[in-house]
XYZ file of C-alpha atoms in Angstrom:
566
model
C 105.234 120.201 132.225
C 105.770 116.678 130.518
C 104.533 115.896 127.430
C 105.330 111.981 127.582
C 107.033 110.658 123.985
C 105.987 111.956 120.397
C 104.979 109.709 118.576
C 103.608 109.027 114.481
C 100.588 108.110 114.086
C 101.212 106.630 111.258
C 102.828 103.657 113.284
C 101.159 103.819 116.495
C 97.634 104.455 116.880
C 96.309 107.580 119.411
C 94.275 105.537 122.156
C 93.710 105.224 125.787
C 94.259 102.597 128.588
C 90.734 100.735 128.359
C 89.577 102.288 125.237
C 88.495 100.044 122.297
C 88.519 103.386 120.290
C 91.791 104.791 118.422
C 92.526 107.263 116.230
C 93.969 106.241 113.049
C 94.717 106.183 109.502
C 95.472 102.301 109.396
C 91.589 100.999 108.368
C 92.294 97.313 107.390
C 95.383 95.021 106.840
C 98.321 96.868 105.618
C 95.717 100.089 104.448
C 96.160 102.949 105.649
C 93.879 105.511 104.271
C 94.881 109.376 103.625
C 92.914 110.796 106.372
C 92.990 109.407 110.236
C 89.548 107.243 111.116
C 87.879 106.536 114.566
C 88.233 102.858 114.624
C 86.612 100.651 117.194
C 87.966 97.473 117.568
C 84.576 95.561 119.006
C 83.704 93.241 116.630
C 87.453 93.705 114.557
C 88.931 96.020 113.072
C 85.934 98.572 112.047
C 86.754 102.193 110.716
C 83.985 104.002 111.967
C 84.210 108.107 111.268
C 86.768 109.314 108.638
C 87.768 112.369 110.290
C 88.851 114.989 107.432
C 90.269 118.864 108.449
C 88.875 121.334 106.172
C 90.000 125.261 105.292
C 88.143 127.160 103.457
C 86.183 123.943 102.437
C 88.838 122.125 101.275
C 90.679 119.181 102.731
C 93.486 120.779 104.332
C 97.136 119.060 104.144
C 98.259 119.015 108.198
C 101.044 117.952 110.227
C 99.997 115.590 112.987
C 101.630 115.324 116.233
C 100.456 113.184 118.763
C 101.143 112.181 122.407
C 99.687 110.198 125.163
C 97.547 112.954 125.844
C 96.793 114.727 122.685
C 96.696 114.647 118.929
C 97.148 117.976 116.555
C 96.336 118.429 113.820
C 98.535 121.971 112.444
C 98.319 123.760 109.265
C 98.938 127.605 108.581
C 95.476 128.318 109.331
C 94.913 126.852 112.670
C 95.015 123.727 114.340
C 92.436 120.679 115.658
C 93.262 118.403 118.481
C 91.611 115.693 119.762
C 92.024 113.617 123.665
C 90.613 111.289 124.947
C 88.283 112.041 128.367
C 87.236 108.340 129.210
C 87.761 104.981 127.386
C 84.530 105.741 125.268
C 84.600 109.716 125.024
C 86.669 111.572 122.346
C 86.861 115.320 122.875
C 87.921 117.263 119.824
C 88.052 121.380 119.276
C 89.267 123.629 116.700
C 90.298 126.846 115.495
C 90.526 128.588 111.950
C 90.223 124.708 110.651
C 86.992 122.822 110.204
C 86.243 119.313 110.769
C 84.064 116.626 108.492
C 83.153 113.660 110.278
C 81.983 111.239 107.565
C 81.042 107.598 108.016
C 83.797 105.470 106.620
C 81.518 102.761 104.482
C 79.773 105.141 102.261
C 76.424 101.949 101.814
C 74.421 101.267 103.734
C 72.483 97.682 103.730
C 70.157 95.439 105.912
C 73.091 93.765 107.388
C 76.519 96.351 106.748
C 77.318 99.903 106.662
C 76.790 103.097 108.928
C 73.208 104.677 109.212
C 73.078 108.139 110.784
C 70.306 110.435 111.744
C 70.228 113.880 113.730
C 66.469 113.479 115.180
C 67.523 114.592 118.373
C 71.245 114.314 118.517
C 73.586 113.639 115.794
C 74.041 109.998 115.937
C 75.658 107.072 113.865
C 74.895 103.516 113.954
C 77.527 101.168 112.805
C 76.254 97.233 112.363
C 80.122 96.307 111.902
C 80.636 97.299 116.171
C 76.876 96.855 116.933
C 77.555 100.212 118.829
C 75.939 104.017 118.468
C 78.533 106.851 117.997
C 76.905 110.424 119.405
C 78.377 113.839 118.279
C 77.132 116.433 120.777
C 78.632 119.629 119.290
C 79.348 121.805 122.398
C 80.394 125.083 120.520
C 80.831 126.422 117.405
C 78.698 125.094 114.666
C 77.638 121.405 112.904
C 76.192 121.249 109.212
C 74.558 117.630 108.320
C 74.069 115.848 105.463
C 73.059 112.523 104.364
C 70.451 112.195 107.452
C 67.992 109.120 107.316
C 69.589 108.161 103.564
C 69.674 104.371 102.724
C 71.732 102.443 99.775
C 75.013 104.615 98.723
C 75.250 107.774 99.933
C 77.414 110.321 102.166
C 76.937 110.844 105.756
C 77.938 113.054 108.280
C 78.462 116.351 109.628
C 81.071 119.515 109.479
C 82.284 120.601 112.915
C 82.960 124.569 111.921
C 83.371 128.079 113.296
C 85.852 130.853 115.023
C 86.438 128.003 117.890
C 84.311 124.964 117.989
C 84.643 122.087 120.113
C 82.654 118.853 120.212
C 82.369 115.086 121.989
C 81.956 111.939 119.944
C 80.724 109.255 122.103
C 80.926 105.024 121.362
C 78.299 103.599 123.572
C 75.207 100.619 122.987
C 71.544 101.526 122.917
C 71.318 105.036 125.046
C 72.460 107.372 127.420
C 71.788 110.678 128.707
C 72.519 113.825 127.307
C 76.043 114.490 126.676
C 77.651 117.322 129.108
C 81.798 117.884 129.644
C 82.724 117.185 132.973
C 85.842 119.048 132.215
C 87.352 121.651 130.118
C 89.130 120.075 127.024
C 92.860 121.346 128.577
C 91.779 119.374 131.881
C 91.250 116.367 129.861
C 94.561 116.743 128.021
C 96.198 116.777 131.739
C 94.352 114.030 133.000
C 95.046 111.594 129.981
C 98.727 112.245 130.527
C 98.799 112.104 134.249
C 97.006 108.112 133.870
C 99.734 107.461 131.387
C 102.358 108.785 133.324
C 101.939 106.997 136.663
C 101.423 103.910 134.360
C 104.828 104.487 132.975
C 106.393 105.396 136.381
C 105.207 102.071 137.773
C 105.914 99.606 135.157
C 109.260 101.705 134.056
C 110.434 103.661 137.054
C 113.894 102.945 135.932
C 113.492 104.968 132.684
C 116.719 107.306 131.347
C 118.705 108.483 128.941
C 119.698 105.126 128.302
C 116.328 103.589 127.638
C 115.377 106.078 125.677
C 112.426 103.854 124.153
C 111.418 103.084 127.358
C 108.603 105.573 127.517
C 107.445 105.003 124.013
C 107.075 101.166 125.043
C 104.967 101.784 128.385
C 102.527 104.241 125.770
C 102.247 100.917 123.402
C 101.351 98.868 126.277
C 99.012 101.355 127.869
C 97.472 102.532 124.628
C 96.683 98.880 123.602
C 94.880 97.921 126.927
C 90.906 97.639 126.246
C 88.333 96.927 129.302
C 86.114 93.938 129.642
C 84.127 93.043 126.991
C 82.728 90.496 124.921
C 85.135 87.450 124.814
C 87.907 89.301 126.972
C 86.540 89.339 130.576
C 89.471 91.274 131.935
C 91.103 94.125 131.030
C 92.832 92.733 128.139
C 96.449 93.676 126.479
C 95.658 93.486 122.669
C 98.665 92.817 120.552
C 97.891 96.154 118.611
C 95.305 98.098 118.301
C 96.016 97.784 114.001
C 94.965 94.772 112.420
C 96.570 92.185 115.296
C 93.614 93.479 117.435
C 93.676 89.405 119.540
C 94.872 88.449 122.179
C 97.151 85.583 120.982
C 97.755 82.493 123.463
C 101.765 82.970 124.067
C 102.007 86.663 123.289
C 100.108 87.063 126.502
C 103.156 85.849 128.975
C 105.361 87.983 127.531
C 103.207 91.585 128.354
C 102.223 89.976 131.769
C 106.215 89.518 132.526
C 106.549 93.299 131.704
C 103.653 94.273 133.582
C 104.254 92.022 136.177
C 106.582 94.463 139.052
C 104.744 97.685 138.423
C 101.014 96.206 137.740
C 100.730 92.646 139.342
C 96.626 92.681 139.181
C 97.345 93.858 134.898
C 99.871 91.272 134.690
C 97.898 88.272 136.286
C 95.298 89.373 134.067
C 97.073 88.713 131.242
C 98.216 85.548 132.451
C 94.613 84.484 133.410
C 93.035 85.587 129.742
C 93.653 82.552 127.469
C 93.020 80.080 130.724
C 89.753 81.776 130.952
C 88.598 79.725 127.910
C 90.975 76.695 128.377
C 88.405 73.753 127.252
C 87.863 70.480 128.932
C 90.920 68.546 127.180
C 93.226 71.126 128.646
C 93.807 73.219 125.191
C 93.954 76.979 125.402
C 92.704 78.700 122.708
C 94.761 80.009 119.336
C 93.344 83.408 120.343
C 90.771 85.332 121.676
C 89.395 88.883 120.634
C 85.874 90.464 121.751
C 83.774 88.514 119.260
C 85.133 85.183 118.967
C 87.451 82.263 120.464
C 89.418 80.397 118.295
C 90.256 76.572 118.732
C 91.630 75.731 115.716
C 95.216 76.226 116.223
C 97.053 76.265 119.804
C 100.283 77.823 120.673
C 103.759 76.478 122.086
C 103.333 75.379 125.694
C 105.535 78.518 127.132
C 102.845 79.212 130.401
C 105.084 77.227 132.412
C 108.333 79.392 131.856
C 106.321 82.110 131.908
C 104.588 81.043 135.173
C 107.971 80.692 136.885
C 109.181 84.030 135.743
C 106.270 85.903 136.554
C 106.041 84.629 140.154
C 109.461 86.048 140.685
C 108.599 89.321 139.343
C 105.081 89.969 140.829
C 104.753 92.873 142.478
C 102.797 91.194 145.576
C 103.004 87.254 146.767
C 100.465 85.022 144.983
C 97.706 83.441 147.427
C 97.405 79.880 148.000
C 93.980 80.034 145.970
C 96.039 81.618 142.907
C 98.632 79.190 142.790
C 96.427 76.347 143.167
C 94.669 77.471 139.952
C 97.624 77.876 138.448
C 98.788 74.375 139.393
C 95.861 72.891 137.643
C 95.734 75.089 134.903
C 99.188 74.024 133.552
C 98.875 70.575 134.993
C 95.728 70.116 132.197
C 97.596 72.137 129.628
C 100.653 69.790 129.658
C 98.611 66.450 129.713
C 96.978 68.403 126.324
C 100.170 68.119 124.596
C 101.177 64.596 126.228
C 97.590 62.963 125.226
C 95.945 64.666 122.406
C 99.543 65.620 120.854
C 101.547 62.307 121.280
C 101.123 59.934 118.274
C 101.026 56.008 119.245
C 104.539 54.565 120.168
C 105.622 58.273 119.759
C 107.438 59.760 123.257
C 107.555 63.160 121.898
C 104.452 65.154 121.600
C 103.552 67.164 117.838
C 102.609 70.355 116.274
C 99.802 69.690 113.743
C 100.587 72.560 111.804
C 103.283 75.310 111.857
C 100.473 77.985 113.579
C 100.646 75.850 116.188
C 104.480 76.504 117.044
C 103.823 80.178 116.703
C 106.584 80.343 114.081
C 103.229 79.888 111.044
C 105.675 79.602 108.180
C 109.103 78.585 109.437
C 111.189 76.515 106.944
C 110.567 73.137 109.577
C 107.646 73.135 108.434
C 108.347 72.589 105.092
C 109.129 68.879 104.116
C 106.238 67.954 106.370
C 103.516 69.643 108.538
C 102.521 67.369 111.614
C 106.074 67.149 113.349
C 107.649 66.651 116.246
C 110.099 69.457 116.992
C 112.771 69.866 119.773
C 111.230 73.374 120.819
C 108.225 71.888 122.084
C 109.648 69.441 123.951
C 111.736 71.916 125.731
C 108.962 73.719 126.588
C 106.895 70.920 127.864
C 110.423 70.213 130.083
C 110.678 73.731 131.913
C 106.371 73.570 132.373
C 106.833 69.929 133.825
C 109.376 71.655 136.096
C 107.441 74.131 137.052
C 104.609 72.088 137.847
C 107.336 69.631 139.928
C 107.840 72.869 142.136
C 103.953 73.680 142.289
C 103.281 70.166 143.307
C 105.763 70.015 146.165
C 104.780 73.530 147.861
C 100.869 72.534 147.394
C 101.306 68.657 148.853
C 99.768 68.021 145.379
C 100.728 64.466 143.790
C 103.976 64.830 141.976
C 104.938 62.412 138.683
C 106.176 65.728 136.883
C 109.833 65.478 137.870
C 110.523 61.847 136.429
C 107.784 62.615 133.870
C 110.467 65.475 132.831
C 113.457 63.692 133.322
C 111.656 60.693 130.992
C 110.664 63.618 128.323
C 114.327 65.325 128.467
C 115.856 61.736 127.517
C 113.287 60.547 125.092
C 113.963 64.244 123.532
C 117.877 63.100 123.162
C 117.399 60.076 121.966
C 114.752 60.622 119.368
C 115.705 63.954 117.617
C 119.786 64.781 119.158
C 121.692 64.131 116.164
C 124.939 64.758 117.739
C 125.762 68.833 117.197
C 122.220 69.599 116.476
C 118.526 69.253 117.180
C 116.265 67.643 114.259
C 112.709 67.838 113.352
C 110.814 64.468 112.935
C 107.768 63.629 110.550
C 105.081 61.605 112.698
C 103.654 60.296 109.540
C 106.766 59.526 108.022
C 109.663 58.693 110.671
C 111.633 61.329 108.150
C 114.081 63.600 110.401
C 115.678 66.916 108.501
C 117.434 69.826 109.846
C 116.984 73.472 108.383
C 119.234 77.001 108.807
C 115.897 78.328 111.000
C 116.038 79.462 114.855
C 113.438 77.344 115.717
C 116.351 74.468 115.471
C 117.835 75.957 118.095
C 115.402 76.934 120.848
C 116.038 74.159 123.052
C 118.739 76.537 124.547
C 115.765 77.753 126.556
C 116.221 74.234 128.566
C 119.208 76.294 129.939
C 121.043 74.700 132.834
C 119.187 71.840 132.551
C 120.738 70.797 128.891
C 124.209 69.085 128.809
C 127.259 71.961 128.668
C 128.543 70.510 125.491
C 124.899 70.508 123.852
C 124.494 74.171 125.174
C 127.697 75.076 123.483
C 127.142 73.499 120.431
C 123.673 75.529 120.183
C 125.291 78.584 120.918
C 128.102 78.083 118.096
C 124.695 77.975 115.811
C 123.256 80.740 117.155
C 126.318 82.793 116.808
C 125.778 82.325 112.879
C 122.032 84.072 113.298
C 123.054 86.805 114.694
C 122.494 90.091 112.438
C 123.420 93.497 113.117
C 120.219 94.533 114.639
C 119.564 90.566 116.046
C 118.838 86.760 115.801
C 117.187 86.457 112.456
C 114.946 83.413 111.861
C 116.448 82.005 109.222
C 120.386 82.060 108.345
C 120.510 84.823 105.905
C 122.767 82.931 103.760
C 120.116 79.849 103.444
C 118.019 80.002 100.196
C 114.826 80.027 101.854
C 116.018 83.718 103.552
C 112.926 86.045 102.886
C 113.557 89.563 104.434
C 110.257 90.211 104.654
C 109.328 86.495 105.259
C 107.878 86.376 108.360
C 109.090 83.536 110.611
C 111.640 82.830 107.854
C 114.136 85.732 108.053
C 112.664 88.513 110.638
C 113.824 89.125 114.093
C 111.192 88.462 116.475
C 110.573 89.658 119.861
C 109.435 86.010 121.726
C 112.838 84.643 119.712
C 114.381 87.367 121.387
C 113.749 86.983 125.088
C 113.550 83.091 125.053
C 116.690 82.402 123.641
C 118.483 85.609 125.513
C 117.025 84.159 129.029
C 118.240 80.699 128.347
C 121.545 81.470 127.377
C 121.626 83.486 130.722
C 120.504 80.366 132.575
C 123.122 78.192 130.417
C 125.878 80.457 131.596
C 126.374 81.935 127.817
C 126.104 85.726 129.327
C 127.918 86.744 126.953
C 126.285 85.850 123.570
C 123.229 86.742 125.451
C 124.157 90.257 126.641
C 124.815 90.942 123.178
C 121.513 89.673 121.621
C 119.997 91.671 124.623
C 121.867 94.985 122.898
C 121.228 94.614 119.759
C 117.945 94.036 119.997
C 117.031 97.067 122.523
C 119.230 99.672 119.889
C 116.852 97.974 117.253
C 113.815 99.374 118.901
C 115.348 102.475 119.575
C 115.904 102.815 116.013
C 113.126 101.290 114.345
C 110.199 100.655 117.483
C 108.097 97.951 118.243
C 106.814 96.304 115.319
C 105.917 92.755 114.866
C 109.285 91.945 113.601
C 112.219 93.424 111.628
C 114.209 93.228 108.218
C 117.124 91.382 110.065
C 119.860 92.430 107.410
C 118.692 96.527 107.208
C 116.767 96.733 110.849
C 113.401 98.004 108.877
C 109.786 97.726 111.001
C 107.620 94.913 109.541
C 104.190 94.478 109.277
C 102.263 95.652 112.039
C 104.280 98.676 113.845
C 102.600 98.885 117.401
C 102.949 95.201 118.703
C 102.463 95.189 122.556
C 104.499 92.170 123.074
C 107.874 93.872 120.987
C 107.325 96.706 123.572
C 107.378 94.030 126.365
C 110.633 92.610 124.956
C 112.089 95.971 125.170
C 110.721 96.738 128.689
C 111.997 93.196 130.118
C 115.717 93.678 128.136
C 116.312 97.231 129.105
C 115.201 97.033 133.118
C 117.935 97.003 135.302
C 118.654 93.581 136.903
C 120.926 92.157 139.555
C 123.923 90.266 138.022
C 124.092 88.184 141.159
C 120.140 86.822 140.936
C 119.496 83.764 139.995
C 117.114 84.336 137.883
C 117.814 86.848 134.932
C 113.969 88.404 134.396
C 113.674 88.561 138.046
């Protein structure tokens, strides 16, 4: 019988599809703590339970192994595992080990901490999630301490005996008593069954030559939490580690990889960000289960995205759905060309290098509040889109000339003959740099002049690493290899510049960026981004929208299509 991929849990937490809950030993940014924690990401990032085997009474040294249906914990004297029955029910059982189940903030005060009492079941109460966490030993035996103790103190209880199982439960103010509605190998089946038709549907095409093809659909699955709070869908997070948000771009890119196997996932995660889009037409910077943020926005992408994922859908979108998307992206470009266009200024602005999505790329540099050639581009293909919306829906139509006006205002203001510049709106200053962001216009495709495509591509030629396109030339002197947006490869990078290429007719640089990158995370996985020189995993190591990049790059596609994600 299939196990589905082994994976560390080290890198990738042990979760379920619509589970807030993981299993993990990653408790805050870049921590990772000796033992694995329950963490619940409602409210953040909140290490709930520190979950500690024990022999003899001692903290035993294990090896974990986990898959998409169980986690083990081995060690010469026996072994614990742990699966998930439903998106808020851990099951856990053990033999010849014990488990201590400790709450992970040791104080408790009137406002933080973990209270935990056993007056009729053995229960924790975390303020952090605002949630109750129920152990309901089923056999075997539990030992308390620390029951109804305020201020500093331990808590918790020691799971023990010949074979002892239990249930730990994340819920809000009550429920009934806890019974298993299956035995604990049933529940092991069942959690891999749900991720394999998952994978079979978003990856049917899966082989020896994708072989991180499975591992990707178990990032995407695992990171998948149900409505709640903020996120009124079921919600692709960008990790269930610290990048818990959904972020307003890194959306597109996991609805484009859901969007043939799981259309109603993928136009989920499309909808999400436009759920909260505000009344000038701005989408939120992010949006987790406790909070939406408007102080930063991202790069206008939805339209690109829009276009692709129509193609790819599984099913035909309704007249109702494109209609909202119409207006949707009709208020999110008239965003950019009203509250982001300086007076006299053609061009629209970042106001700050978050808002680019590139937070610390060397453009930003000399001057914050810029106008860059990326986001015109961007605004170009969405203006497109919208000119093909328009026409289908017998909706009034300024966006082609509006387009045509923005492509040539784009030339005129910030072509400087073999290269794109960045422009200061409070200065009139224009520099170049040795960053990709320089070059991203290349996602304008056929639409850009053939000369200006090839000159692009001669640049991005010069990024191209072993493993990728690093960010910044590694010969400038503002290389960083662990520099974020100034050295990394990066996943959006990635699969912009590859599909624009395509749709420039430079298949050839592009099926090599398309290689390299795929070998780089079947060598290294899906992190957030990658050492571009030595192909090392950066930062956080489970992000759902590298796995996307993967699962677009490595599905099969006709050569004869017009379109190169279709």
């Amino acid at each position: 019988m299939p196990t589905g991929p082994f994976f560390s849990v080290q890198d990738i937490p042990f979760s379920t599809f619509g589970s807030w809950l993981a299993l993990s030993p990653v408790t805050a940014l870049h921590t990772r703590a000796d033992d694995l924690h329950l963490i619940s990401h409602q409210g953040g990032l909140n290490p709930v339970l520190r979950l500690t085997p024990l022999s003899d009474g001692a903290r035993a040294t294990t090896t974990i192994t986990a898959t998409p249906g169980r986690l083990t914990w081995t060690h010469p004297s026996g072994e614990i595992e742990a699966a998930f029955e439903s998106p808020d029910t851990l099951r856990l059982r053990g033999s010849g080990l014990a488990l201590a189940l400790d709450a992970a903030i040791t104080e408790l005060t009137p406002f933080t901490g973990t209270y935990f009492h056993d007056a009729d079941t053995h229960v924790f109460t975390s303020y952090e999630t605002g949630r109750r966490y129920r152990v309901t030993p089923l056999t075997g035996r539990a030992t308390t301490r620390g029951t109804q103790t305020l201020g500093k103190a331990e808590r918790g209880l020691t799971l023990d005996g010949d074979h002892w199982e239990a249930a730990i439960e994340e819920y809000e103010a009550a429920r009934p008593p806890y019974s298993p509605p299956n035995p604990f190998e049933a529940v092991c089946a069942a959690s891999l069954s749900a991720f394999t038709s998952f994978a079979d549907a978003i990856a049917p095409w899966r082989g020896p030559d994708t072989p991180a093809a499975e591992l990707a659909a178990y990032v995407l699955w695992s990171a998948t939490v149900r409505p709640a709070g903020f996120l009124g869908r079921p919600s692709v997070l960008m990790s269930k580690h610290w990048m818990n948000k959904v972020w307003s771009w890194d959306h597109c890119f996991n609805a484009l990889a859901l969007a043939a196997g799981d259309p109603e996932l993928a136009w989920d995660q499309y909808q999400v960000l436009f759920d909260h889009q505000d009344s000038s037409g701005a989408l939120a910077d992010s949006v987790t289960h406790l909070e939406v943020l408007f102080n930063y926005v991202k790069p206008p992408i939805h339209g690109w995205a829009f276009g692709h994922l129509r193609r790819r859908l599984g099913r035909p979108l309704k007249r109702s759905e494109l209609e909202l998307a119409h207006d949707q992206l009709q208020a999110w470009t008239n965003f950019w060309l009203t509250a982001r266009r300086a007076p006299g200024s053609p061009l629209p602005h970042y106001e700050h290098g978050n808002d680019s999505g590139w937070d610390n790329a060397t453009a930003f540099d000399p001057e914050r509040v810029i106008e860059t050639a990326d986001l015109s581009a961007f605004l170009i293909l969405q203006m497109r889109e919208l000119t093909n919306l328009s026409t289908e829906l017998s909706r009034p139509n300024p966006w082609a000339r509006a387009a045509n006006q923005l492509q040539k205002d784009l030339f005129t203001r910030l072509w400087q003959g073999d290269r794109f510049a960045a422009r200061g709106v409070a200065t009139g200053n224009t520099w170049h740099t040795n960053g990709l962001l320089d070059l991203m216009p290349i996602v304008l495709g056929a639409d850009l002049p053939p000369s200006t495509a090839t000159a692009l591509t001669d640049r991005l030629r010069e990024h191209l690493t072993e493993f990728g396109l690093a960010t910044e030339l590694p010969t400038s002197p503002h290389y960083r290899p662990d520099g974020y947006w100034r050295g990394p490869i990066w996943a959006p990078a990635t699969i912009l510049i590859e599909d624009g290429l395509r749709r420039a007719g430079h298949t050839a640089l592009a099926d090599e960026i398309s290689t390299r990158f795929r070998a780089l995370c079947e060598r290294s996985g899906f992190a957030e981004n990658f050492n571009a020189l030595t192909g090392k995993g950066l930062r956080d190591r489970a992000y759902t929208w590298t796995a996307s990049t993967y699962l677009l790059l490595a599905a099969p596609t006709d050569p004869a299509a017009p379109d190169p994600l279709h």
